[in-house]
Amino acid sequence: MFQRDLIDVIHRRAAMSKLALGSTVLIAAAVLTPAVAQAYGATGTVTTCANSGCTTPFAVPLPVPATLQPTSSDATTDSYTVTEKPANIAAIPGKTTPMWTYNGTWPGPVIKAKSGKTVKLTVINNLTVPTTLHNHGAHVDPSSDGVPTDTVAPGASRVYTYPNGISARTDWFHDHTKDVTGRNVYMGLAGLYEIGDSQEAAMNLPSDNYDVPLILQDRKFNADGTLNYTTGTNDWRDGTLGDTMFVNGAATPFFKVEARKYRFRLLNGSNGRYYNLSLSNSQAMVQVANEAGFLSVPYSLSTLALAPAERADVIVDFSTVPVGTSVTLNNGSGWNSTGGQQMRFDVSARTSADISSVPVSGRSFTPLPASAVTARRTFAIQQSNGMWMFNGKGYDPNRIDADVKLGATEEWTFVNRSGQDHPIHMHDINFQVVSGGATSGPDSEWKETINVPSWKSLTVRVQFPDFTGKYVFHCHILEHEDNMLMGQFQVS
Ligand code: C2O
Ligand code: CU
């Protein structure tokens, strides 16, 4: 049976199970597990590692993902090649985990782009399943957006073109294949995509070895080391949650830092987990950018909430932490978050003077005026027959849910009629939260993914400046997205 057919069967089963009695739900879940396990060659039983209990915390160093080198470069364009391929990854001690990777590593390499300079990314699919690569955050023509149905067949390749006509920010690329994005990302298909610009360069932020991505993901494993990706009733409700926390592909690692300032590019790359991060010594993290780019001013935060797909660039200054001591990065409570330690910073002496600074201001922020709004739309989020839906409709690549005029400013209201939070992401553009969200702090400026809390409404104001064509918007809990919480807008 093809994976696509399998998923369709799963969807139908869920739809049926919701209509029938409770016992049917259990049968559906029991049927799912062996089928999915079989797809990955998994055997054995699931380990019971509550909060990394199966791994020793702080036993492995933090890996820093490699920066991908261009295959060619000229005045206007940098060209890169990424190969999607299986790899055996040392994720947990004494075991080998077969994963699907970009270039053989989990997470994939970092692509460092420059604002205004085109990147041509050739993706070679050496997996046995069709894939798409979505550059999350890209402002790009739909033909290079890697939307769910625009797949690259096994053995084929594809060139995606990103003009990078936006200011500096930390983006990421990940698989986006219809119905199986959750599985494909869980299997390892994610990497960081940084855009730099001259304004950022002038900020004198910590750079090079002191500018470090921290990609947060959680996984659970079978006893034989294979990933245990589950799509049972709980996973559809909460997203698939792991019991082992990873940073840059290492389980609860340690990182030797110098007593100086660091820039950390935090990405919540988890399928469904929310993070509420803090440092064990109660020190503030100074957030200078979110997933939509630089903020107008730095925000000093004692806790930092990250919904799936959200990013935060923070400056952490270890110069006041005694050399030889440690600080842990902890995850507190919140919806979908069981808490626990993410990683540990071990502070050592500076090897040179710290000449970096925390900027006093960043990118200027101008609210989109209410007077410019020409359309208002409402999208109610609800679970129906086991599927997640906007306005009672599941994702249909042949249906347009919003016809948008090029250049228009609109207000979109998401009405959450469920007991789960949903991080909503629109492709191609950024938006501003105008009601139902934060009125100060990093979430009150430009955003590109925003959490819509359970039983609450949230309105964003959004402008559609240039590209035309069909884009998707969806929940970024990947098991919600795969179970239909996705719509389409067409700009024309
Ligand atoms: Cu990060 Cu449409 O996705
Ligand atoms: Cu959701």
CSV table of C-alpha atoms and ligand atoms in Angstrom, one decimal:
chain,number,residue,atom,x,y,z
A,1,MET,CA,0.0,0.0,0.0
A,2,PHE,CA,1.4,3.4,-0.9
A,3,GLN,CA,1.9,5.8,2.1
A,4,ARG,CA,-0.6,8.2,0.6
A,5,ASP,CA,-3.3,5.5,0.5
A,6,LEU,CA,-2.4,4.5,4.0
A,7,ILE,CA,-2.9,8.0,5.2
A,8,ASP,CA,-6.3,8.2,3.4
A,9,VAL,CA,-7.3,5.0,5.2
A,10,ILE,CA,-6.2,6.5,8.5
A,11,HIS,CA,-8.3,9.6,7.8
A,12,ARG,CA,-11.3,7.7,6.9
A,13,ARG,CA,-10.9,5.5,10.0
A,14,ALA,CA,-10.7,8.6,12.2
A,15,ALA,CA,-13.8,10.0,10.6
A,16,MET,CA,-15.6,6.8,11.3
A,17,SER,CA,-14.3,6.4,14.8
A,18,LYS,CA,-15.6,9.8,15.8
A,19,LEU,CA,-19.1,8.9,14.7
A,20,ALA,CA,-19.1,5.6,16.4
A,21,LEU,CA,-18.6,4.6,20.0
A,22,GLY,CA,-15.5,5.2,22.1
A,23,SER,CA,-14.3,1.7,21.7
A,24,THR,CA,-13.9,2.3,17.9
A,25,VAL,CA,-11.5,5.0,18.6
A,26,LEU,CA,-9.2,2.6,20.4
A,27,ILE,CA,-9.5,0.1,17.5
A,28,ALA,CA,-8.5,2.9,15.1
A,29,ALA,CA,-5.5,3.8,17.2
A,30,ALA,CA,-4.4,0.1,17.5
A,31,VAL,CA,-4.6,-0.3,13.7
A,32,LEU,CA,-2.5,2.8,13.2
A,33,THR,CA,0.4,1.9,15.3
A,34,PRO,CA,1.6,-1.2,13.5
A,35,ALA,CA,1.0,0.3,10.1
A,36,VAL,CA,3.1,3.4,10.8
A,37,ALA,CA,5.7,1.4,12.5
A,38,GLN,CA,6.0,-1.0,9.6
A,39,ALA,CA,6.5,2.0,7.3
A,40,TYR,CA,9.8,2.7,9.1
A,41,GLY,CA,10.9,-0.9,9.7
A,42,ALA,CA,10.3,-0.4,13.4
A,43,THR,CA,9.9,-3.3,15.7
A,44,GLY,CA,10.1,-3.7,19.4
A,45,THR,CA,8.5,-1.7,22.2
A,46,VAL,CA,8.5,1.9,23.0
A,47,THR,CA,11.0,3.1,25.6
A,48,THR,CA,9.5,4.9,28.5
A,49,CYS,CA,11.8,7.9,28.8
A,50,ALA,CA,9.9,10.5,30.7
A,51,ASN,CA,11.6,13.8,30.1
A,52,SER,CA,14.8,12.4,28.7
A,53,GLY,CA,14.9,9.7,31.4
A,54,CYS,CA,16.4,7.3,28.8
A,55,THR,CA,19.4,9.6,28.2
A,56,THR,CA,21.7,11.1,30.7
A,57,PRO,CA,21.3,14.8,30.6
A,58,PHE,CA,24.3,17.0,29.7
A,59,ALA,CA,26.3,14.0,28.5
A,60,VAL,CA,26.8,15.1,24.9
A,61,PRO,CA,28.1,18.4,23.6
A,62,LEU,CA,25.9,20.7,21.6
A,63,PRO,CA,26.6,20.2,17.9
A,64,VAL,CA,26.4,23.4,15.8
A,65,PRO,CA,24.9,22.6,12.4
A,66,ALA,CA,27.4,23.1,9.5
A,67,THR,CA,27.0,26.1,7.2
A,68,LEU,CA,26.2,25.0,3.7
A,69,GLN,CA,28.7,26.2,1.1
A,70,PRO,CA,27.4,27.5,-2.3
A,71,THR,CA,28.2,25.3,-5.3
A,72,SER,CA,28.5,28.5,-7.2
A,73,SER,CA,28.2,32.2,-6.6
A,74,ASP,CA,28.1,35.4,-8.7
A,75,ALA,CA,27.0,39.0,-8.1
A,76,THR,CA,23.3,38.2,-8.0
A,77,THR,CA,22.9,34.6,-7.0
A,78,ASP,CA,24.2,31.9,-4.7
A,79,SER,CA,23.5,28.3,-5.7
A,80,TYR,CA,23.2,25.5,-3.2
A,81,THR,CA,22.4,21.8,-3.4
A,82,VAL,CA,20.8,19.8,-0.8
A,83,THR,CA,20.2,16.0,-1.0
A,84,GLU,CA,17.4,14.4,0.9
A,85,LYS,CA,18.6,11.0,1.9
A,86,PRO,CA,18.3,8.3,4.6
A,87,ALA,CA,21.1,8.4,7.2
A,88,ASN,CA,21.8,6.5,10.4
A,89,ILE,CA,21.9,9.1,13.2
A,90,ALA,CA,23.4,8.6,16.7
A,91,ALA,CA,20.5,10.3,18.5
A,92,ILE,CA,20.4,8.3,21.7
A,93,PRO,CA,23.2,6.4,23.4
A,94,GLY,CA,24.1,3.0,22.1
A,95,LYS,CA,21.5,3.0,19.4
A,96,THR,CA,21.3,4.0,15.7
A,97,THR,CA,18.3,5.8,14.5
A,98,PRO,CA,17.5,5.6,10.8
A,99,MET,CA,16.3,9.1,9.8
A,100,TRP,CA,15.5,11.1,6.6
A,101,THR,CA,17.9,14.0,6.3
A,102,TYR,CA,19.1,17.0,4.3
A,103,ASN,CA,22.7,16.1,3.4
A,104,GLY,CA,23.0,13.3,6.0
A,105,THR,CA,22.7,15.3,9.2
A,106,TRP,CA,19.9,16.0,11.6
A,107,PRO,CA,19.1,18.8,11.6
A,108,GLY,CA,20.2,19.8,8.1
A,109,PRO,CA,22.9,22.3,7.3
A,110,VAL,CA,22.4,26.1,7.7
A,111,ILE,CA,21.9,28.1,4.6
A,112,LYS,CA,23.1,31.7,5.1
A,113,ALA,CA,21.5,34.0,2.6
A,114,LYS,CA,21.8,37.7,2.0
A,115,SER,CA,18.9,40.1,1.8
A,116,GLY,CA,18.4,41.0,-1.9
A,117,LYS,CA,20.6,38.2,-3.2
A,118,THR,CA,18.9,35.3,-4.9
A,119,VAL,CA,19.4,31.8,-3.7
A,120,LYS,CA,18.8,28.9,-6.1
A,121,LEU,CA,18.4,25.8,-4.1
A,122,THR,CA,18.6,22.4,-5.9
A,123,VAL,CA,16.9,19.7,-3.9
A,124,ILE,CA,17.7,16.1,-4.9
A,125,ASN,CA,15.2,13.6,-3.5
A,126,ASN,CA,17.1,10.4,-2.8
A,127,LEU,CA,14.4,9.1,-0.5
A,128,THR,CA,11.7,6.5,-1.4
A,129,VAL,CA,8.8,8.9,-0.8
A,130,PRO,CA,7.8,12.1,-2.6
A,131,THR,CA,8.8,15.3,-0.8
A,132,THR,CA,8.5,19.1,-1.0
A,133,LEU,CA,10.8,21.6,0.6
A,134,HIS,CA,9.2,24.7,2.0
A,135,ASN,CA,11.4,27.6,3.0
A,136,HIS,CA,9.3,28.7,6.0
A,137,GLY,CA,9.3,32.5,6.1
A,138,ALA,CA,10.2,33.0,2.5
A,139,HIS,CA,8.5,35.8,0.6
A,140,VAL,CA,8.5,34.0,-2.7
A,141,ASP,CA,6.5,33.1,-5.9
A,142,PRO,CA,4.2,30.1,-5.3
A,143,SER,CA,6.2,28.1,-7.8
A,144,SER,CA,9.1,28.0,-5.3
A,145,ASP,CA,7.1,27.8,-2.2
A,146,GLY,CA,7.1,24.0,-1.9
A,147,VAL,CA,3.4,23.8,-1.2
A,148,PRO,CA,1.9,20.4,-0.2
A,149,THR,CA,0.9,19.0,-3.6
A,150,ASP,CA,4.0,20.4,-5.5
A,151,THR,CA,6.1,17.3,-4.8
A,152,VAL,CA,9.5,16.1,-6.0
A,153,ALA,CA,9.3,12.4,-6.9
A,154,PRO,CA,11.9,9.9,-5.5
A,155,GLY,CA,15.0,10.1,-7.7
A,156,ALA,CA,14.0,13.5,-9.1
A,157,SER,CA,15.3,17.0,-8.3
A,158,ARG,CA,13.9,20.5,-8.2
A,159,VAL,CA,15.3,24.0,-8.2
A,160,TYR,CA,13.6,26.4,-5.8
A,161,THR,CA,14.4,30.1,-6.3
A,162,TYR,CA,14.3,32.5,-3.4
A,163,PRO,CA,14.8,36.2,-4.1
A,164,ASN,CA,15.3,37.0,-0.4
A,165,GLY,CA,13.7,40.4,-0.9
A,166,ILE,CA,13.1,40.8,2.8
A,167,SER,CA,15.1,42.1,5.7
A,168,ALA,CA,17.3,40.0,8.1
A,169,ARG,CA,15.7,37.1,9.9
A,170,THR,CA,16.0,33.5,11.0
A,171,ASP,CA,13.9,31.2,8.9
A,172,TRP,CA,13.9,27.5,8.4
A,173,PHE,CA,13.2,25.0,5.7
A,174,HIS,CA,11.3,21.8,6.2
A,175,ASP,CA,9.3,19.2,4.4
A,176,HIS,CA,5.7,20.1,3.6
A,177,THR,CA,4.2,17.1,1.8
A,178,LYS,CA,0.4,16.8,1.9
A,179,ASP,CA,-0.8,14.6,4.8
A,180,VAL,CA,2.7,13.5,5.8
A,181,THR,CA,4.5,16.7,6.8
A,182,GLY,CA,4.5,15.6,10.5
A,183,ARG,CA,6.1,12.3,9.7
A,184,ASN,CA,8.6,13.7,7.3
A,185,VAL,CA,9.8,16.5,9.7
A,186,TYR,CA,9.8,14.0,12.6
A,187,MET,CA,12.0,11.7,10.4
A,188,GLY,CA,14.5,14.6,10.3
A,189,LEU,CA,13.7,16.9,7.4
A,190,ALA,CA,14.4,20.4,8.8
A,191,GLY,CA,17.2,23.0,8.7
A,192,LEU,CA,17.9,26.6,9.4
A,193,TYR,CA,17.8,29.4,6.7
A,194,GLU,CA,19.3,32.7,7.9
A,195,ILE,CA,19.0,36.0,6.0
A,196,GLY,CA,21.4,38.7,6.8
A,197,ASP,CA,21.4,42.4,5.8
A,198,SER,CA,23.5,45.6,6.4
A,199,GLN,CA,21.3,46.9,9.1
A,200,GLU,CA,21.9,43.7,11.1
A,201,ALA,CA,25.6,43.9,10.4
A,202,ALA,CA,25.7,47.4,11.8
A,203,MET,CA,24.1,46.3,15.1
A,204,ASN,CA,27.4,44.7,16.2
A,205,LEU,CA,25.6,41.6,17.6
A,206,PRO,CA,27.7,38.6,18.8
A,207,SER,CA,28.8,36.9,15.6
A,208,ASP,CA,30.6,33.9,14.2
A,209,ASN,CA,31.3,31.4,17.0
A,210,TYR,CA,29.1,33.5,19.3
A,211,ASP,CA,26.0,33.3,17.0
A,212,VAL,CA,24.6,29.9,17.5
A,213,PRO,CA,21.4,28.2,16.4
A,214,LEU,CA,19.4,26.3,19.0
A,215,ILE,CA,16.9,24.1,17.2
A,216,LEU,CA,14.5,22.6,19.8
A,217,GLN,CA,12.8,19.3,18.9
A,218,ASP,CA,11.4,16.3,20.8
A,219,ARG,CA,11.3,12.7,19.8
A,220,LYS,CA,10.4,9.3,21.2
A,221,PHE,CA,12.0,6.0,20.2
A,222,ASN,CA,11.4,2.3,20.0
A,223,ALA,CA,13.6,0.0,22.0
A,224,ASP,CA,15.7,-0.7,18.8
A,225,GLY,CA,16.5,2.9,18.4
A,226,THR,CA,14.0,3.6,15.5
A,227,LEU,CA,11.8,6.7,15.8
A,228,ASN,CA,8.4,6.0,17.2
A,229,TYR,CA,6.2,8.3,15.2
A,230,THR,CA,2.6,7.9,16.4
A,231,THR,CA,-0.6,9.2,14.9
A,232,GLY,CA,-3.1,8.0,17.4
A,233,THR,CA,-6.0,10.0,18.8
A,234,ASN,CA,-3.9,11.9,21.3
A,235,ASP,CA,-1.4,12.8,18.6
A,236,TRP,CA,-4.2,14.2,16.5
A,237,ARG,CA,-5.4,16.2,19.4
A,238,ASP,CA,-2.1,17.5,20.9
A,239,GLY,CA,0.4,16.9,18.1
A,240,THR,CA,2.9,14.1,18.3
A,241,LEU,CA,5.0,14.7,21.5
A,242,GLY,CA,8.3,13.1,22.3
A,243,ASP,CA,9.8,12.2,25.6
A,244,THR,CA,13.4,13.1,24.8
A,245,MET,CA,14.4,16.7,24.2
A,246,PHE,CA,16.9,17.6,21.5
A,247,VAL,CA,18.8,20.7,20.7
A,248,ASN,CA,20.5,20.7,17.3
A,249,GLY,CA,19.9,16.9,17.2
A,250,ALA,CA,21.6,16.2,20.6
A,251,ALA,CA,19.7,14.9,23.6
A,252,THR,CA,19.7,17.5,26.4
A,253,PRO,CA,23.3,18.6,25.6
A,254,PHE,CA,25.8,20.8,27.3
A,255,PHE,CA,27.5,23.7,25.6
A,256,LYS,CA,30.8,25.2,26.7
A,257,VAL,CA,30.3,29.0,26.5
A,258,GLU,CA,32.7,31.8,27.3
A,259,ALA,CA,31.8,34.5,29.9
A,260,ARG,CA,30.5,36.9,27.3
A,261,LYS,CA,27.5,37.7,25.1
A,262,TYR,CA,26.0,35.1,22.8
A,263,ARG,CA,23.4,35.4,20.1
A,264,PHE,CA,21.1,32.3,20.1
A,265,ARG,CA,18.8,31.7,17.3
A,266,LEU,CA,16.0,29.7,18.9
A,267,LEU,CA,13.7,27.7,16.7
A,268,ASN,CA,10.8,25.6,17.9
A,269,GLY,CA,11.2,22.9,15.3
A,270,SER,CA,8.9,20.5,17.2
A,271,ASN,CA,5.9,18.8,15.6
A,272,GLY,CA,3.5,19.9,18.4
A,273,ARG,CA,5.4,20.9,21.6
A,274,TYR,CA,5.2,24.3,23.1
A,275,TYR,CA,8.1,25.8,25.0
A,276,ASN,CA,8.2,28.3,27.8
A,277,LEU,CA,11.9,28.9,28.2
A,278,SER,CA,13.9,30.4,31.1
A,279,LEU,CA,17.4,30.2,32.5
A,280,SER,CA,18.0,28.5,35.8
A,281,ASN,CA,19.8,31.5,37.3
A,282,SER,CA,16.7,33.7,36.5
A,283,GLN,CA,18.9,35.8,34.1
A,284,ALA,CA,17.0,37.6,31.4
A,285,MET,CA,17.2,36.7,27.7
A,286,VAL,CA,17.2,39.8,25.5
A,287,GLN,CA,15.0,39.2,22.5
A,288,VAL,CA,16.1,41.2,19.4
A,289,ALA,CA,14.2,39.4,16.7
A,290,ASN,CA,11.3,37.0,16.3
A,291,GLU,CA,10.4,34.8,13.3
A,292,ALA,CA,9.4,37.9,11.3
A,293,GLY,CA,12.8,39.6,11.7
A,294,PHE,CA,14.2,42.3,13.9
A,295,LEU,CA,12.1,44.0,16.6
A,296,SER,CA,12.0,47.8,17.0
A,297,VAL,CA,13.6,47.5,20.4
A,298,PRO,CA,15.2,44.7,22.4
A,299,TYR,CA,12.9,43.0,24.9
A,300,SER,CA,14.3,41.7,28.1
A,301,LEU,CA,12.5,38.5,29.1
A,302,SER,CA,12.6,36.2,32.0
A,303,THR,CA,10.5,33.6,30.2
A,304,LEU,CA,10.2,33.2,26.4
A,305,ALA,CA,7.3,31.3,24.9
A,306,LEU,CA,7.8,29.6,21.6
A,307,ALA,CA,4.9,27.9,19.8
A,308,PRO,CA,5.7,25.4,17.0
A,309,ALA,CA,7.6,27.2,14.2
A,310,GLU,CA,8.2,30.4,16.1
A,311,ARG,CA,11.7,31.7,16.3
A,312,ALA,CA,13.4,34.1,18.7
A,313,ASP,CA,16.9,35.6,18.4
A,314,VAL,CA,18.1,36.4,21.9
A,315,ILE,CA,21.2,37.8,23.4
A,316,VAL,CA,22.4,36.0,26.6
A,317,ASP,CA,25.3,37.6,28.5
A,318,PHE,CA,27.3,35.1,30.5
A,319,SER,CA,29.8,37.6,31.7
A,320,THR,CA,28.2,37.9,35.1
A,321,VAL,CA,28.0,34.1,35.6
A,322,PRO,CA,31.0,32.8,37.6
A,323,VAL,CA,33.5,30.9,35.4
A,324,GLY,CA,33.3,27.2,36.2
A,325,THR,CA,29.5,27.3,36.9
A,326,SER,CA,26.6,26.3,34.8
A,327,VAL,CA,23.2,27.6,33.7
A,328,THR,CA,20.5,25.4,32.4
A,329,LEU,CA,17.9,26.3,29.8
A,330,ASN,CA,14.6,25.0,31.2
A,331,ASN,CA,11.1,24.5,29.7
A,332,GLY,CA,8.3,25.5,32.0
A,333,SER,CA,4.7,24.6,31.9
A,334,GLY,CA,2.1,25.6,29.4
A,335,TRP,CA,-0.3,23.9,27.0
A,336,ASN,CA,1.4,20.9,25.6
A,337,SER,CA,4.6,21.4,27.5
A,338,THR,CA,5.6,19.0,30.2
A,339,GLY,CA,8.6,21.0,31.3
A,340,GLY,CA,12.1,19.9,31.9
A,341,GLN,CA,15.7,20.7,31.1
A,342,GLN,CA,16.6,21.4,27.5
A,343,MET,CA,20.4,22.0,27.7
A,344,ARG,CA,23.1,23.3,30.0
A,345,PHE,CA,25.6,26.2,29.4
A,346,ASP,CA,29.0,25.6,31.1
A,347,VAL,CA,30.7,28.9,31.5
A,348,SER,CA,34.4,29.2,30.9
A,349,ALA,CA,36.8,32.1,30.7
A,350,ARG,CA,36.7,34.5,27.8
A,351,THR,CA,39.4,33.9,25.2
A,352,SER,CA,39.2,37.5,23.9
A,353,ALA,CA,37.5,40.8,24.7
A,354,ASP,CA,33.7,40.9,24.0
A,355,ILE,CA,33.3,43.8,21.6
A,356,SER,CA,29.7,42.9,20.7
A,357,SER,CA,26.7,44.9,22.0
A,358,VAL,CA,23.0,44.7,22.6
A,359,PRO,CA,21.4,47.1,20.1
A,360,VAL,CA,19.3,49.9,21.6
A,361,SER,CA,17.0,49.8,18.6
A,362,GLY,CA,16.3,47.5,15.6
A,363,ARG,CA,14.0,47.7,12.7
A,364,SER,CA,11.4,50.4,12.8
A,365,PHE,CA,7.9,49.2,13.3
A,366,THR,CA,4.9,50.9,11.7
A,367,PRO,CA,1.4,49.5,12.4
A,368,LEU,CA,-0.7,48.9,9.3
A,369,PRO,CA,-3.5,51.5,9.5
A,370,ALA,CA,-7.1,50.3,10.2
A,371,SER,CA,-8.3,52.7,7.5
A,372,ALA,CA,-6.5,50.6,4.9
A,373,VAL,CA,-8.5,47.4,5.6
A,374,THR,CA,-10.7,46.4,2.7
A,375,ALA,CA,-11.8,43.0,3.7
A,376,ARG,CA,-12.4,41.1,6.9
A,377,ARG,CA,-12.5,37.3,7.1
A,378,THR,CA,-13.2,34.8,9.9
A,379,PHE,CA,-11.8,31.3,10.2
A,380,ALA,CA,-13.3,29.2,12.9
A,381,ILE,CA,-11.1,26.4,14.0
A,382,GLN,CA,-12.9,23.2,15.0
A,383,GLN,CA,-12.5,19.5,15.1
A,384,SER,CA,-15.1,17.6,13.1
A,385,ASN,CA,-15.3,13.9,12.5
A,386,GLY,CA,-11.8,13.6,13.8
A,387,MET,CA,-10.4,16.1,11.3
A,388,TRP,CA,-9.3,19.7,12.0
A,389,MET,CA,-11.1,22.3,9.9
A,390,PHE,CA,-11.3,26.0,9.1
A,391,ASN,CA,-15.0,27.0,8.9
A,392,GLY,CA,-16.0,23.3,8.7
A,393,LYS,CA,-13.8,22.5,5.7
A,394,GLY,CA,-10.6,20.5,5.7
A,395,TYR,CA,-7.7,21.3,3.4
A,396,ASP,CA,-8.5,20.9,-0.3
A,397,PRO,CA,-5.8,21.9,-2.7
A,398,ASN,CA,-8.5,22.6,-5.3
A,399,ARG,CA,-10.5,25.0,-3.2
A,400,ILE,CA,-9.6,28.7,-2.6
A,401,ASP,CA,-10.7,29.9,0.9
A,402,ALA,CA,-9.8,33.6,0.4
A,403,ASP,CA,-9.6,35.6,-2.8
A,404,VAL,CA,-7.2,38.4,-2.1
A,405,LYS,CA,-6.5,41.5,-4.2
A,406,LEU,CA,-2.9,42.3,-4.8
A,407,GLY,CA,-1.8,45.1,-2.5
A,408,ALA,CA,-4.8,44.8,-0.3
A,409,THR,CA,-4.8,45.1,3.5
A,410,GLU,CA,-7.1,42.7,5.2
A,411,GLU,CA,-8.1,41.5,8.7
A,412,TRP,CA,-8.3,37.8,9.4
A,413,THR,CA,-9.9,36.6,12.6
A,414,PHE,CA,-9.1,33.1,13.8
A,415,VAL,CA,-11.8,31.8,16.2
A,416,ASN,CA,-10.5,28.9,18.2
A,417,ARG,CA,-13.5,26.6,19.1
A,418,SER,CA,-11.4,23.9,20.6
A,419,GLY,CA,-9.6,23.1,23.8
A,420,GLN,CA,-6.2,23.1,22.0
A,421,ASP,CA,-4.0,26.0,21.1
A,422,HIS,CA,-3.2,26.4,17.4
A,423,PRO,CA,-0.1,28.2,16.1
A,424,ILE,CA,-1.3,29.8,12.8
A,425,HIS,CA,1.1,30.4,10.0
A,426,MET,CA,0.5,32.2,6.7
A,427,HIS,CA,2.9,31.6,3.8
A,428,ASP,CA,4.5,34.4,2.0
A,429,ILE,CA,3.7,37.3,4.3
A,430,ASN,CA,4.0,38.7,7.8
A,431,PHE,CA,1.1,40.1,9.8
A,432,GLN,CA,0.4,42.2,12.8
A,433,VAL,CA,-1.9,41.1,15.7
A,434,VAL,CA,-4.5,43.7,16.2
A,435,SER,CA,-6.7,42.1,18.8
A,436,GLY,CA,-6.8,39.0,21.0
A,437,GLY,CA,-3.0,39.0,21.4
A,438,ALA,CA,-0.2,40.8,23.1
A,439,THR,CA,-0.3,44.6,23.1
A,440,SER,CA,3.3,45.0,24.1
A,441,GLY,CA,6.4,42.9,23.7
A,442,PRO,CA,7.8,40.9,20.8
A,443,ASP,CA,4.4,39.5,19.8
A,444,SER,CA,3.0,43.0,19.3
A,445,GLU,CA,5.2,43.7,16.3
A,446,TRP,CA,5.4,41.9,13.0
A,447,LYS,CA,4.7,38.2,13.3
A,448,GLU,CA,4.6,35.3,10.9
A,449,THR,CA,3.3,32.5,13.1
A,450,ILE,CA,1.0,33.3,16.0
A,451,ASN,CA,-0.5,31.1,18.7
A,452,VAL,CA,-4.3,31.3,18.9
A,453,PRO,CA,-5.1,30.1,22.4
A,454,SER,CA,-7.9,27.6,23.1
A,455,TRP,CA,-11.4,29.1,23.1
A,456,LYS,CA,-10.1,32.5,22.1
A,457,SER,CA,-10.2,34.7,19.0
A,458,LEU,CA,-7.3,36.5,17.5
A,459,THR,CA,-7.3,39.0,14.7
A,460,VAL,CA,-4.3,39.8,12.4
A,461,ARG,CA,-3.9,42.6,9.9
A,462,VAL,CA,-2.1,41.6,6.8
A,463,GLN,CA,-1.0,43.1,3.6
A,464,PHE,CA,-0.4,41.2,0.3
A,465,PRO,CA,2.3,43.3,-1.4
A,466,ASP,CA,3.6,41.8,-4.5
A,467,PHE,CA,3.6,38.1,-5.5
A,468,THR,CA,0.4,36.6,-7.0
A,469,GLY,CA,-0.8,33.1,-6.9
A,470,LYS,CA,-2.0,30.4,-4.5
A,471,TYR,CA,-0.6,30.0,-1.0
A,472,VAL,CA,-1.5,28.0,2.0
A,473,PHE,CA,-2.1,29.0,5.6
A,474,HIS,CA,-2.4,26.5,8.4
A,475,CYS,CA,-1.8,25.4,11.9
A,476,HIS,CA,1.8,24.5,12.6
A,477,ILE,CA,1.1,21.7,14.9
A,478,LEU,CA,2.1,19.3,12.1
A,479,GLU,CA,-0.5,16.6,13.1
A,480,HIS,CA,-3.2,19.3,12.9
A,481,GLU,CA,-1.9,20.5,9.5
A,482,ASP,CA,-1.8,16.9,8.2
A,483,ASN,CA,-5.3,16.3,9.5
A,484,MET,CA,-6.6,19.1,7.4
A,485,LEU,CA,-6.2,22.3,9.4
A,486,MET,CA,-5.0,24.2,6.3
A,487,GLY,CA,-6.6,26.6,3.8
A,488,GLN,CA,-5.6,28.5,0.7
A,489,PHE,CA,-5.5,32.1,-0.3
A,490,GLN,CA,-5.1,33.3,-3.8
A,491,VAL,CA,-3.6,36.7,-4.5
A,492,SER,CA,-4.5,38.2,-7.9
B,1,C2O,CU1,6.6,25.8,8.4
B,1,C2O,CU2,3.5,25.9,5.8
B,1,C2O,O1,5.0,25.8,7.1
B,2,CU,CU,-3.6,23.3,15.5
